[in-house]
Coordinates of C-alpha atoms in Angstrom, one line a residue:
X8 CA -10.2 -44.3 44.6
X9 CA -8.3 -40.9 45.3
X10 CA -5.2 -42.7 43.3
X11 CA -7.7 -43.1 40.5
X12 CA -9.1 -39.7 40.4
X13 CA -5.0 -38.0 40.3
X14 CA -4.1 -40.7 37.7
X15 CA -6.9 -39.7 35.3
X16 CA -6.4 -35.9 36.1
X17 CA -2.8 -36.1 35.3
X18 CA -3.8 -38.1 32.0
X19 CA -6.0 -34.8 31.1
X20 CA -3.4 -32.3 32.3
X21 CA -0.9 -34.2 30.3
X22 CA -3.6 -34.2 27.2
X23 CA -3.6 -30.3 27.7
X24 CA -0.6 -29.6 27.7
X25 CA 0.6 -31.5 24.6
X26 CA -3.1 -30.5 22.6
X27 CA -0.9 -26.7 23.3
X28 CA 2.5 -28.0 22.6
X29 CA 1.8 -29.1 18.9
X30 CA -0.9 -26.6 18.3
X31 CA 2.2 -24.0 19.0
X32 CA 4.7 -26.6 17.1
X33 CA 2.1 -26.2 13.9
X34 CA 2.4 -22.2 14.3
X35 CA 6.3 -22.7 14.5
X36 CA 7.3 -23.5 10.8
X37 CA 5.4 -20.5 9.4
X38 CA 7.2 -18.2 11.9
X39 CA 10.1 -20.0 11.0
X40 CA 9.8 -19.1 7.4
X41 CA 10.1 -15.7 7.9
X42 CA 13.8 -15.3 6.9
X43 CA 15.1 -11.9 6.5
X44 CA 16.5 -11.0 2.8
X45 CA 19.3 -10.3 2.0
X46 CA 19.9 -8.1 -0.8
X47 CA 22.9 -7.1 -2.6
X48 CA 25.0 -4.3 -2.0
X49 CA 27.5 -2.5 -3.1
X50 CA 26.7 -1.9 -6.8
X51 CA 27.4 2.2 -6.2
X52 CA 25.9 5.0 -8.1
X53 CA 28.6 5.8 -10.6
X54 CA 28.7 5.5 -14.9
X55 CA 28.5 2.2 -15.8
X56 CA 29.4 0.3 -19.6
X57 CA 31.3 2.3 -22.0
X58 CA 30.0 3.3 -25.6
X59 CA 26.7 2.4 -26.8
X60 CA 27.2 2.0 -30.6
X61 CA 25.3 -0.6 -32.2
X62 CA 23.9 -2.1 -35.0
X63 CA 21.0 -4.6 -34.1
X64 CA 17.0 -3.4 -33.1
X65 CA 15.6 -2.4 -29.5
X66 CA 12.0 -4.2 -29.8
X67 CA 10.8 -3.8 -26.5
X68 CA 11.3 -2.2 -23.0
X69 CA 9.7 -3.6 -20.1
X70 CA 9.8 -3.0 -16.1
X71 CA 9.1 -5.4 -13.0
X72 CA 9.4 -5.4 -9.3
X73 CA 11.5 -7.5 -7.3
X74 CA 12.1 -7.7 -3.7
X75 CA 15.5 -5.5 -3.6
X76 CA 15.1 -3.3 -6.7
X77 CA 12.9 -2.4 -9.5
X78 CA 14.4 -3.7 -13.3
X79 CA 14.3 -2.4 -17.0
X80 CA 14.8 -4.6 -19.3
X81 CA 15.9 -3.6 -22.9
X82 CA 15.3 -6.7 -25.5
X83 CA 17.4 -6.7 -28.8
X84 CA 16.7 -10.1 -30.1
X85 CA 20.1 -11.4 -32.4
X86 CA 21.7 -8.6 -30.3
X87 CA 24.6 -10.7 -28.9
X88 CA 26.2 -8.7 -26.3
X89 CA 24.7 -5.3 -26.9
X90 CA 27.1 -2.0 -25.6
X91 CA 25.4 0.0 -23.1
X92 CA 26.2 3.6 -20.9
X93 CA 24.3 4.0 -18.0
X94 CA 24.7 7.0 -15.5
X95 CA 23.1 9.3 -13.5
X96 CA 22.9 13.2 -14.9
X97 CA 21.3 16.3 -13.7
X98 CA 19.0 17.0 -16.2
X99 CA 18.2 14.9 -19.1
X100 CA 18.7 16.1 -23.1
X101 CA 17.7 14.0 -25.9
X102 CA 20.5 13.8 -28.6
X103 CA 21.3 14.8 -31.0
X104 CA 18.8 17.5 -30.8
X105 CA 19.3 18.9 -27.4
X106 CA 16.2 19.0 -26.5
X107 CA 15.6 19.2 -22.8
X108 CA 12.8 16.5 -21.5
X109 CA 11.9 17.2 -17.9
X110 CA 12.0 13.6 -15.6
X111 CA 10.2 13.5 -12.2
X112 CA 11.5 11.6 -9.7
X113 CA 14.7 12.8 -7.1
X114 CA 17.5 11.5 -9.7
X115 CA 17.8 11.0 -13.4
X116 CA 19.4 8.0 -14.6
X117 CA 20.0 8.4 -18.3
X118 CA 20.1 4.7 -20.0
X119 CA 22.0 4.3 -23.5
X120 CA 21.9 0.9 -25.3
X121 CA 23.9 -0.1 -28.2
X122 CA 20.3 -0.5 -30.9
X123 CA 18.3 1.2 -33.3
X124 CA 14.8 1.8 -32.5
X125 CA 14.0 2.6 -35.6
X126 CA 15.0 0.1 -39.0
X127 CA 16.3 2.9 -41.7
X128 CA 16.0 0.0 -44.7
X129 CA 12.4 -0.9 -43.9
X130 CA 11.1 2.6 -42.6
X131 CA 9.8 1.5 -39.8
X132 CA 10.1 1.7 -36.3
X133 CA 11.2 -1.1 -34.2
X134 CA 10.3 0.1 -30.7
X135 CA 7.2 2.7 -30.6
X136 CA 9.0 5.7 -28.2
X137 CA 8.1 9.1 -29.2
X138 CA 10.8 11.5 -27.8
X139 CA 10.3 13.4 -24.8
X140 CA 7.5 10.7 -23.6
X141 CA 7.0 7.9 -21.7
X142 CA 7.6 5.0 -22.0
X143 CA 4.9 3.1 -24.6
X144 CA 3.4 0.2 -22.5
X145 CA 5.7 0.3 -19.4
X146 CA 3.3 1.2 -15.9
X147 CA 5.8 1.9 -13.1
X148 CA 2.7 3.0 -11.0
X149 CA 3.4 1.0 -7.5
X150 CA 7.1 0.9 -8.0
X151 CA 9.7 0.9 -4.7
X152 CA 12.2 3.4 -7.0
X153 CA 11.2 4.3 -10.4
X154 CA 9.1 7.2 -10.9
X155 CA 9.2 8.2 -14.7
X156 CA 10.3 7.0 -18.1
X157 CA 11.0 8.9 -20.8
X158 CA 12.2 8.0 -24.4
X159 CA 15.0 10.3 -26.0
X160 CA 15.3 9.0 -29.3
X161 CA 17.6 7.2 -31.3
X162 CA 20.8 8.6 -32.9
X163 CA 24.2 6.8 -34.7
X164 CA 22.8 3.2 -33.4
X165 CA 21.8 4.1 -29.6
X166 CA 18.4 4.6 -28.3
X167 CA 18.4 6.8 -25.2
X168 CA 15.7 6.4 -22.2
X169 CA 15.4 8.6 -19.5
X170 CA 14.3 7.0 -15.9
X171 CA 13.3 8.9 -13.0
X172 CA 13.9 7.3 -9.5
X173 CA 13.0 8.5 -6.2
X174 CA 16.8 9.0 -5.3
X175 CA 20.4 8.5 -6.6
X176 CA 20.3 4.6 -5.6
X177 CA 23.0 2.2 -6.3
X178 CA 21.9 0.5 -9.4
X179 CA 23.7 -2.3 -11.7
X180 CA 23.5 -3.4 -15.6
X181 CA 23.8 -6.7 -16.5
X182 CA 24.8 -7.2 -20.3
X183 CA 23.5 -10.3 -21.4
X184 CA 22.6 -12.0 -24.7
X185 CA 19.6 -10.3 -26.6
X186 CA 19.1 -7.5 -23.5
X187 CA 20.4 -5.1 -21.7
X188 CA 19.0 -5.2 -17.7
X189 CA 19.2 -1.9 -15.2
X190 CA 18.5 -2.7 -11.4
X191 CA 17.8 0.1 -9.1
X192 CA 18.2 -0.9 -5.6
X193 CA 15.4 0.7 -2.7
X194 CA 18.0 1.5 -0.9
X195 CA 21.0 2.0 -0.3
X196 CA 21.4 -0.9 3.0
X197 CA 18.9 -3.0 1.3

């Protein structure tokens, strides 16, 4: 009888134990999703492209949020590869006029991008920027680094944006077909 009794309380100590095993073996996976990101480095803070000169029409500027930086996004459809100068100034002056637009935010990166923003056959603007303010439909409210935008105008086939960031942060452009994209990193060991 006593052989009995520790046979069936090793069968429920035995039961125990594994009931914890794979109730801790179901909380595993999700732990062991938690993978640190990487994110890229390295991109460095200094002038970027070369001229800006263009010929095709900025129709839209948009923003979003990603895990390692915060991206603006110039689209010039039919642009091809659209020229672009990108680099961080002091203070930020729309040309040709001079006109100094303050920018919140702990750096100023001044964005040029090879397209009108205005067609001169048709009349018309192609992108709705007024100079000296923000951006029309971009909310960078919640962003990591960006802090302002501000539109400078468009002169000899570059439009010129203004974006304030919360410090000089490494930051990248990526010239691709139709668009122009600036990343700002969070930080600098992202």
């Amino acid at each position: 009888m006593r052989g009995i009794g520790a046979a069936v309380a090793a069968v429920v100590l035995a039961g125990a134990t594994l009931g914890t095993a794979a109730s801790t073996a179901g909380a595993a996976p999700s732990e062991g999703l938690r993978t640190a990101v990487v994110c890229p480095t390295g991109w460095g803070s200094g002038a970027k492209g070369g001229a800006a000169v263009g010929a095709d029409h900025l129709v839209d500027i948009r923003t979003g949020q990603h895990e390692c930086y915060d991206r603006i996004v110039f689209d010039v459809p039919g642009g091809g590869q659209i020229g672009y100068h990108v680099q961080y100034v002091d203070r930020f002056y729309a040309d040709p006029s001079g006109q100094y637009i303050p920018v919140a935010g702990g750096a100023i990166l001044e964005i040029r991008v090879g397209a009108w923003s205005y067609d001169l056959e048709a009349g018309v603007p192609t992108y709705p920027g007024k100079v000296g303010k923000p951006l029309p439909s971009v909310n960078i409210s919640g962003y990591s680094t960006f802090r302002d935008t501000r539109f400078g105008g468009t002169f000899e086939g570059q439009t010129q944006v203004a974006l304030g960031v919360r410090a000089r942060l490494p930051f990248r452009v990526l010239q691709l077909d139709d668009r122009v994209v600036v990343d700002v990193a969070h930080s600098w060991t992202s």
